[in-house]
GROMACS .gro file of C-alpha atoms in nm:
model
   58
    1MET     CA    1  12.357   6.735   0.866
    2PRO     CA    2  12.471   6.435   0.741
    3ILE     CA    3  12.795   6.271   0.837
    4PHE     CA    4  13.023   6.113   0.568
    5ASN     CA    5  13.305   5.861   0.698
    6LEU     CA    6  13.674   5.963   0.629
    7MET     CA    7  13.612   5.992   0.277
    8GLU     CA    8  13.504   5.607   0.213
    9ASP     CA    9  13.132   5.656   0.286
   10PHE     CA   10  12.823   5.834   0.418
   11HIS     CA   11  12.595   5.720   0.696
   12SER     CA   12  12.276   5.649   0.560
   13LYS     CA   13  12.057   5.650   0.834
   14LYS     CA   14  12.191   5.987   0.911
   15VAL     CA   15  12.126   6.115   0.612
   16VAL     CA   16  11.750   6.018   0.653
   17GLU     CA   17  11.718   6.129   0.996
   18ASP     CA   18  11.886   6.451   0.880
   19LEU     CA   19  11.610   6.519   0.620
   20LYS     CA   20  11.318   6.415   0.854
   21SER     CA   21  11.438   6.616   1.129
   22TYR     CA   22  11.619   6.900   1.000
   23TRP     CA   23  11.462   6.982   0.676
   24GLY     CA   24  11.097   6.821   0.760
   25VAL     CA   25  11.069   6.638   0.445
   26LYS     CA   26  10.838   6.297   0.433
   27VAL     CA   27  11.129   6.012   0.364
   28GLU     CA   28  10.948   5.688   0.208
   29ASN     CA   29  11.084   5.367   0.041
   30VAL     CA   30  11.414   5.383   0.193
   31SER     CA   31  11.651   5.123   0.064
   32GLY     CA   32  12.037   5.064   0.057
   33ASP     CA   33  12.341   5.108   0.236
   34ASP     CA   34  12.635   5.321   0.310
   35GLN     CA   35  12.785   5.344  -0.032
   36THR     CA   36  12.444   5.394  -0.230
   37ILE     CA   37  12.106   5.501  -0.088
   38THR     CA   38  11.758   5.518  -0.297
   39MET     CA   39  11.447   5.719  -0.125
   40GLU     CA   40  11.122   5.842  -0.222
   41ILE     CA   41  11.092   6.221  -0.150
   42ASP     CA   42  10.772   6.438  -0.243
   43LYS     CA   43  10.696   6.152  -0.486
   44ARG     CA   44  11.025   6.198  -0.669
   45ILE     CA   45  11.281   5.911  -0.635
   46VAL     CA   46  11.615   6.006  -0.481
   47CYS     CA   47  11.941   5.818  -0.523
   48LEU     CA   48  12.264   5.918  -0.308
   49SER     CA   49  12.600   5.740  -0.403
   50PHE     CA   50  12.942   5.790  -0.281
   51ILE     CA   51  13.163   5.795  -0.599
   52LYS     CA   52  13.558   5.776  -0.457
   53LEU     CA   53  13.744   5.998  -0.731
   54PHE     CA   54  14.065   5.927  -0.576
   55GLN     CA   55  14.295   5.677  -0.412
   56LYS     CA   56  14.426   5.736  -0.073
   57MET     CA   57  14.816   5.787  -0.081
   58THR     CA   58  14.992   5.584   0.206
   0.00000   0.00000   0.00000
């Protein structure tokens, strides 16, 4: 399953790999980084974005 990085972002390459290997979907036209990624799955545009909802307390 996709691995998330200490509530800062997600690993876009791992998300795409997981969609292909575990779920067996065809992923095309991948673009983005570990904050926001767009791709095409079954002729549908999919966008994933990490939205920080709170500030870390130090």
